[in-house]
Short mmCIF file of C-alpha atoms in Angstrom, two decimals:
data_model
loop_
_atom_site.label_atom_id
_atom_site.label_comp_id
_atom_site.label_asym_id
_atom_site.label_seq_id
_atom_site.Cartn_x
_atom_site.Cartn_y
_atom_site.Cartn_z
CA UNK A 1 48.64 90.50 164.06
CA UNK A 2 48.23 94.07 163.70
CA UNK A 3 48.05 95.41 160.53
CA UNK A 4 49.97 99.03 161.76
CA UNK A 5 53.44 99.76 162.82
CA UNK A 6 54.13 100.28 166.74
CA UNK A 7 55.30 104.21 167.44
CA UNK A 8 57.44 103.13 169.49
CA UNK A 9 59.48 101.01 167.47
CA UNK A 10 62.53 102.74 165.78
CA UNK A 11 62.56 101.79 162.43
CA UNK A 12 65.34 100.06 161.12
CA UNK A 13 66.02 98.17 157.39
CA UNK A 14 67.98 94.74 156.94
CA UNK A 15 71.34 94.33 157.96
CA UNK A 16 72.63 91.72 156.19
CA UNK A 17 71.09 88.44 153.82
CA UNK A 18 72.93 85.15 154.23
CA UNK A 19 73.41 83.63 151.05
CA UNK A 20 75.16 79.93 151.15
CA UNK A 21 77.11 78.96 148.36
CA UNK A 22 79.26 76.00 146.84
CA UNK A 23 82.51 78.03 146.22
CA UNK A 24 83.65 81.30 147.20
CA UNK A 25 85.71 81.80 143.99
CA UNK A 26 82.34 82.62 142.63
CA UNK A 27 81.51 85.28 144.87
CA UNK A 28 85.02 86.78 144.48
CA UNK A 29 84.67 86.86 140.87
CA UNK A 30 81.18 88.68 140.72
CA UNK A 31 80.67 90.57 143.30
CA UNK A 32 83.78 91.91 144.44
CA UNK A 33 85.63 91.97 141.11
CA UNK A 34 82.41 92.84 139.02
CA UNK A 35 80.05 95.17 141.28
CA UNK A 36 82.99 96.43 143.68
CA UNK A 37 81.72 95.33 146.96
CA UNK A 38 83.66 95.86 149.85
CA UNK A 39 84.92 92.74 152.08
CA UNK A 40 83.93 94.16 155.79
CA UNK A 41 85.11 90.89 157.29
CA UNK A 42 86.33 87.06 156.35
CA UNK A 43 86.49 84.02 158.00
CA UNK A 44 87.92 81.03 157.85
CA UNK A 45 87.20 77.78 159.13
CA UNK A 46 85.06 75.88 161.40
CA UNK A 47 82.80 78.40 163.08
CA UNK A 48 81.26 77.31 166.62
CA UNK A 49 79.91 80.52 167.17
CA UNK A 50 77.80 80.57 163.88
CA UNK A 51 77.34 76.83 164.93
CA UNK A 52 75.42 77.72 167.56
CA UNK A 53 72.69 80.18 166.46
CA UNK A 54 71.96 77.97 163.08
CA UNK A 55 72.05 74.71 164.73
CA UNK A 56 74.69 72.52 162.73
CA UNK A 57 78.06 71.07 162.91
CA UNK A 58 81.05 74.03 163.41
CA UNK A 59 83.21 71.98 160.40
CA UNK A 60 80.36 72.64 158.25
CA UNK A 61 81.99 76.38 157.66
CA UNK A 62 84.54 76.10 155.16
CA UNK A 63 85.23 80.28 154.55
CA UNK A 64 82.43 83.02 155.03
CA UNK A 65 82.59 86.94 153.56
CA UNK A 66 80.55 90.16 154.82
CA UNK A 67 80.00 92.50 151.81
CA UNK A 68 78.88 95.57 151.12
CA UNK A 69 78.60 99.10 149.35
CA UNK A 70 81.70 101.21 150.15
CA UNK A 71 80.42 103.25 153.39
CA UNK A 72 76.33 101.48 153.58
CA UNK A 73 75.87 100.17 157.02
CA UNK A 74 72.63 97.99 156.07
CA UNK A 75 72.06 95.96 153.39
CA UNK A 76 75.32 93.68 153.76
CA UNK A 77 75.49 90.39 151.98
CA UNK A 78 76.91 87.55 154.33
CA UNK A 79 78.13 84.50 152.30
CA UNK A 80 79.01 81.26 153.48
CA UNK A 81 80.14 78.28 151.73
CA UNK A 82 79.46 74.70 153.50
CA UNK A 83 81.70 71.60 153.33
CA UNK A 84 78.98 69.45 152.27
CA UNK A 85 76.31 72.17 150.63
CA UNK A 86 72.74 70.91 149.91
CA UNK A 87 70.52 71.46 147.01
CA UNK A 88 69.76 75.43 146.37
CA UNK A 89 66.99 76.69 147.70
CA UNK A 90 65.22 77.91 144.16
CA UNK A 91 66.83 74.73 141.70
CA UNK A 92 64.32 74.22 139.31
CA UNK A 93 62.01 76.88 140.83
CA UNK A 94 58.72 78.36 139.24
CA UNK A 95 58.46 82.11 139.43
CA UNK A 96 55.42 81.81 141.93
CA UNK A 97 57.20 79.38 144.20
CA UNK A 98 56.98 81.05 147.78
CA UNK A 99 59.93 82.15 149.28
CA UNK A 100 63.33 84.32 149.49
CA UNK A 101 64.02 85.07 145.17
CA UNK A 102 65.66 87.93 144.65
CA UNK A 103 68.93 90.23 145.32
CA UNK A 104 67.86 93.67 143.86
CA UNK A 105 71.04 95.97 143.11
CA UNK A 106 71.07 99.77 142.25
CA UNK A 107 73.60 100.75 139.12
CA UNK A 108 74.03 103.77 137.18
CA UNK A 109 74.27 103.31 133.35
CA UNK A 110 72.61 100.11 132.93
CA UNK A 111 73.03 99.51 129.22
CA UNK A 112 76.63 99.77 129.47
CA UNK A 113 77.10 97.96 132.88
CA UNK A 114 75.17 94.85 131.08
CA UNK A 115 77.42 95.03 128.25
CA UNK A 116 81.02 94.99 130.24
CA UNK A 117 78.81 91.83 132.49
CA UNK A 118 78.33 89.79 128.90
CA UNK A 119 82.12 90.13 127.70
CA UNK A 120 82.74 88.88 131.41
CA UNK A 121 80.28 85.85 130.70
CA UNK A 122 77.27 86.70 132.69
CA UNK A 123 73.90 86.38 130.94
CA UNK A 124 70.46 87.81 131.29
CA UNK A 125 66.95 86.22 131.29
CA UNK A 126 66.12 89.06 129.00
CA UNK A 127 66.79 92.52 127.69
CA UNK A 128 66.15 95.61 129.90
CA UNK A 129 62.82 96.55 130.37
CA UNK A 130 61.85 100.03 131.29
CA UNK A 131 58.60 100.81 133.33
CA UNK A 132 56.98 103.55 135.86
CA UNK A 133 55.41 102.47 139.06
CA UNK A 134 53.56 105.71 140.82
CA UNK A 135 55.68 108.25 138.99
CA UNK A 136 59.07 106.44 139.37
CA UNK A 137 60.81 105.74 136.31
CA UNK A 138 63.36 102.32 136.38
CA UNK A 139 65.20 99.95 133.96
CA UNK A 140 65.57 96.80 134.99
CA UNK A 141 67.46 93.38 134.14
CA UNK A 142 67.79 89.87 135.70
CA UNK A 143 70.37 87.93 135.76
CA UNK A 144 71.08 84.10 137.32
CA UNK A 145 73.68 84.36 139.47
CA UNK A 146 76.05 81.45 140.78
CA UNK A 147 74.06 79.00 143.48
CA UNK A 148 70.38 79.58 141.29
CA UNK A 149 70.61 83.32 143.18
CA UNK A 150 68.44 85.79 140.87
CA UNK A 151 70.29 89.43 140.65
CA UNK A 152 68.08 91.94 140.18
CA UNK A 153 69.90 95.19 138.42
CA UNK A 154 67.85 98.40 138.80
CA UNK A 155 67.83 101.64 137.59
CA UNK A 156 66.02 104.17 138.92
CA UNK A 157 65.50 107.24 136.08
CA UNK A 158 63.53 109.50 138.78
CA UNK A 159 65.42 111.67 140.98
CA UNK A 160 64.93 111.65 144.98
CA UNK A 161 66.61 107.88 144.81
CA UNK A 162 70.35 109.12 145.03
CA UNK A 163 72.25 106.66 146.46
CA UNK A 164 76.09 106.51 146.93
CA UNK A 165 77.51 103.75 144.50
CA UNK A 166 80.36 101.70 144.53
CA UNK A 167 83.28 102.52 142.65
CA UNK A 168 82.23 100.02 139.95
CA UNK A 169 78.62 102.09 139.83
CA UNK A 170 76.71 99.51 142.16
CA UNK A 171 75.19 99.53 145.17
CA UNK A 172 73.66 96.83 146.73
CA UNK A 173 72.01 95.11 148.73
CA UNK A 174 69.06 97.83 148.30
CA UNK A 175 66.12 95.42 148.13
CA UNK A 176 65.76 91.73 149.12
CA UNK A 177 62.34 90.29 147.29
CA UNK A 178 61.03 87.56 149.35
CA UNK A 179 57.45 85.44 147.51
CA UNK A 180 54.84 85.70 150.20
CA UNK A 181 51.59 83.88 150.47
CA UNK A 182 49.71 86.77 151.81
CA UNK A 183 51.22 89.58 151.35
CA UNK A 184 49.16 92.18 154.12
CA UNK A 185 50.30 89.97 157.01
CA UNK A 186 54.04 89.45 156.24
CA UNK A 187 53.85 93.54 155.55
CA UNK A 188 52.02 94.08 159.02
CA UNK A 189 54.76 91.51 160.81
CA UNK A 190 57.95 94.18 159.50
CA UNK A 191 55.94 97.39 160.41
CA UNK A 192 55.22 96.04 163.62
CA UNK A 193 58.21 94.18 164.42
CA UNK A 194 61.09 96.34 162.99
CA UNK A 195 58.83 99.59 162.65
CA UNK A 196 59.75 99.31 158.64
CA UNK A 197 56.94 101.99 156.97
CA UNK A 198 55.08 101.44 153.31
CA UNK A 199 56.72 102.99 151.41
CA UNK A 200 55.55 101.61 147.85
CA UNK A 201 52.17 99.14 147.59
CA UNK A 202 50.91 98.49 143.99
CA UNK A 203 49.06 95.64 141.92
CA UNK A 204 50.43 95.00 138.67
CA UNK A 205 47.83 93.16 136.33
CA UNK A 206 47.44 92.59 132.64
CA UNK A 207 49.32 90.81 129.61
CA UNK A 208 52.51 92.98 130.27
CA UNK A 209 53.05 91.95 133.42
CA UNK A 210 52.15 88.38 133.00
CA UNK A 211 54.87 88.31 129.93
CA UNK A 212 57.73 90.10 132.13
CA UNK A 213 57.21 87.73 134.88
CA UNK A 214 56.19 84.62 133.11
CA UNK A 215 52.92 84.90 135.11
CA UNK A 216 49.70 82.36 134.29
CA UNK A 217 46.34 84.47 132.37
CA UNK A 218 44.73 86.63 135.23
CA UNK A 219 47.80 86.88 137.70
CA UNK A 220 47.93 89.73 139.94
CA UNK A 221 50.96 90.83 141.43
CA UNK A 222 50.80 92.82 145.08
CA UNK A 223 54.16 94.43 145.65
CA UNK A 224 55.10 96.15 149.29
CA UNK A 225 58.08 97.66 149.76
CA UNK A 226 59.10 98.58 152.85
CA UNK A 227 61.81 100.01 155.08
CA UNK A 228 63.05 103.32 156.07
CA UNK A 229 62.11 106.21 153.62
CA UNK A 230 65.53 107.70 153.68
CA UNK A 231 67.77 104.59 153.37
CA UNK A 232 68.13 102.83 150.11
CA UNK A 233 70.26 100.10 151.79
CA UNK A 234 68.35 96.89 152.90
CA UNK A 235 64.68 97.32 152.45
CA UNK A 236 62.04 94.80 152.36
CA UNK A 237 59.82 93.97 149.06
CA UNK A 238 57.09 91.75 149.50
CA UNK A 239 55.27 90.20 146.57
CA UNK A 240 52.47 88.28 146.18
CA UNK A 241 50.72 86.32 143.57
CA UNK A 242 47.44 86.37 143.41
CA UNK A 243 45.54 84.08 141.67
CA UNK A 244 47.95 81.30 141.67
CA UNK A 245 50.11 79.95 144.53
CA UNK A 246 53.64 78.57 143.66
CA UNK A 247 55.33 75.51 145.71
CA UNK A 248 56.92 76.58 149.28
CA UNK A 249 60.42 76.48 149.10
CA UNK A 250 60.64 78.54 152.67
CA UNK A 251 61.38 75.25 154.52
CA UNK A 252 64.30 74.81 152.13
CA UNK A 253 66.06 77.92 153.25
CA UNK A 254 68.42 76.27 155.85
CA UNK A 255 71.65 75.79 156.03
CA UNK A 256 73.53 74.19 154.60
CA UNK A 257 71.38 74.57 151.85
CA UNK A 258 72.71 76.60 149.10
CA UNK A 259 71.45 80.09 147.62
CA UNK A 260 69.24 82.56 150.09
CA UNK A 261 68.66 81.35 153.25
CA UNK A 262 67.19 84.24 155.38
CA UNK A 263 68.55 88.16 156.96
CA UNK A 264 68.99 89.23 160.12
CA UNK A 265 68.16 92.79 161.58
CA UNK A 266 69.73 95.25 164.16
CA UNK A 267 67.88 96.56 167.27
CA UNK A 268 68.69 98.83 169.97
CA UNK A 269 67.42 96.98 172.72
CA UNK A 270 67.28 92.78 171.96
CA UNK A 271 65.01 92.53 175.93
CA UNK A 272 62.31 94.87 173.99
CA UNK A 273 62.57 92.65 170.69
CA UNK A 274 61.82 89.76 172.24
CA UNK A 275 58.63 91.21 174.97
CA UNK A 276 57.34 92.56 171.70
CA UNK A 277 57.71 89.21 169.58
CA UNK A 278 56.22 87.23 173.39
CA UNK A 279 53.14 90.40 173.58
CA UNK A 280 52.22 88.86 169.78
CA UNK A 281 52.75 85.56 170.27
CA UNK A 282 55.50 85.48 167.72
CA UNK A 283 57.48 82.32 168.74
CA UNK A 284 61.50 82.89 169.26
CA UNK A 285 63.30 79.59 168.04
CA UNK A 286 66.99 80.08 169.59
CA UNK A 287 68.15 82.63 171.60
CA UNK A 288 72.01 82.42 172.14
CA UNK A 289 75.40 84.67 172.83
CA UNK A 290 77.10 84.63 170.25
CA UNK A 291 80.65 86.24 168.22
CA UNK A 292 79.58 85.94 164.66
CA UNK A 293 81.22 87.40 161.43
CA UNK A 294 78.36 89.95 161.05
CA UNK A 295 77.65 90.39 164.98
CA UNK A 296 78.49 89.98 168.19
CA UNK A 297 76.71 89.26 171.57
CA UNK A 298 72.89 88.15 172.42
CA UNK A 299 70.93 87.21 168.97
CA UNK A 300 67.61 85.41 168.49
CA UNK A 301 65.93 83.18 166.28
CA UNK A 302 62.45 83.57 164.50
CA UNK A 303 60.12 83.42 161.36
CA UNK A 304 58.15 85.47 159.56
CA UNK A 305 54.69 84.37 159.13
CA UNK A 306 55.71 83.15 155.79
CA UNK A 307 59.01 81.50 157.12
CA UNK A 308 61.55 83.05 156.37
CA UNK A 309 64.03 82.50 158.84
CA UNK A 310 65.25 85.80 161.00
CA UNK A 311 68.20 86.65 163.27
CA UNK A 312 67.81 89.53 165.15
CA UNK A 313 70.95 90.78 167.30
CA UNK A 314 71.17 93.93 169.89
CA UNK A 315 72.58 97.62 168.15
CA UNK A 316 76.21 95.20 166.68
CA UNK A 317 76.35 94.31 163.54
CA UNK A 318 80.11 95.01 162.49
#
């Protein structure tokens, strides 16, 4: 695999992250009602369309929502909740287990957003921590979410990360952190496949890092972050743990398994996509036409060298 992004190749962030969950109500509550998401789209009911790209049953789609920022056109979060969910992807997971972890969300006035998500009954794994990475100044908090989902809340302190907010004073999805086992070949995959650049690498080492994280003596922590420099919305932050390597929960991330379960991108020409994916020997798993709640038309199938599972539709996500 390469280890440089293609010229040719328009770059382009996520569009949207599926997340599967048990009961919608959930979803309502937090991140419409709490963050001030927008709904883009809902539906109800058995979904043959949907049926056909993932490969399951159509009565296995009880209700589905597309989310996002007020106005962002990447970074939507697509929920569905299954009749008969499975066991979350990350139940019971290690911080080092491999695979799709985190939702990372932009807000302005952390210490007071925090407080208002307590008195609502939200907890935190612990208080915010503040931190520079190459100049950038950020707060940060996590918090467990509904289906074991781990929300990232971010605040940046530099400037040149403006970002338009929702009327609550979030905006999300702006990063999704996926647990890689090496971290230079899942980065090379996005800059070649989806022309994402680099647009933050750094190792993160020491007793202060290994106490944030809950990390084992010696740990080293390789963070890429990619997508397009001028788009907050729906970039790509890869991390890898060096030194120790956690269980693979990757093949877990199906549906109707419960909590992340992969994203899907936007291209301008799918017959390109695919001769690109063929010219690196970069298998596609379904190809299908299909009228989904966050597309419509011809969409593909694949994996990232990690596995994380990837939809990939032609220039329509709604």
């Amino acid at each position: 695999m390469p280890d440089k992004a293609s010229a040719s190749v328009r770059p382009v962030n996520i569009a949207y992250v599926t997340v599967g969950v048990t009961d919608m109500r959930a979803v309502r509550r937090l991140w419409i009602e709490q963050l001030g998401m927008e709904v883009v789209a809902c539906r109800m009911g058995p979904d043959a369309e949907l049926a056909k790209l993932w490969g399951i049953p159509a009565d296995q789609f009880v209700e589905q929502l597309l989310l996002r920022t007020p106005g962002a056109n990447t970074g939507l979060l697509h929920f569905v909740q299954f009749r008969d969910p499975a066991e979350a992807v990350r139940k019971g997971a290690a911080t080092t287990d491999l695979g799709p972890k985190n939702l990372d969300i932009n807000c302005t006035a952390m210490p007071a957003r925090v407080e208002r998500l307590r008195q609502a009954g939200y907890s935190f794994r612990s208080a915010i921590g503040e931190y520079e990475i190459d100049g950038i100044e950020a707060r940060e908090v996590q918090m467990p979410a509904h289906d074991d989902i781990n929300v990232v809340l971010i605040e940046v302190l530099s400037s040149g990360f403006e970002v338009d907010y929702s009327p609550a004073g979030y905006a999300a999805l702006t990063s999704f952190v996926v647990i890689v086992p090496d971290v230079e070949l899942e980065a090379a995959f996005y800059r070649l496949m989806f022309g994402m650049h680099s647009i933050v690498t750094h190792k993160l080492s020491g007793p202060a890092i290994e106490m944030a994280a809950g990390l084992p003596p010696g740990t080293i922590l390789d963070l890429h972050l990619l997508g397009c420099p001028d788009n907050l919305f729906g970039r790509m932050e890869l991390i890898e743990y060096r030194g120790v390597t956690g269980d693979n929960r990757f093949t877990r991330a199906k549906a109707p398994a419960t909590g992340i379960l992969g994203c899907g991108f936007s291209v301008n020409s799918l017959d390109s996509f695919v001769a690109r994916a063929n010219a690196q020997n970069v298998s596609i798993l379904r190809s299908v036409e299909a009228d989904t709640i966050f597309a419509t038309g011809p969409m593909v199938e694949l994996q990232s060298p990690a596995g994380l599972q990837i939809r990939v539709g032609q220039h329509n996500v709604r």
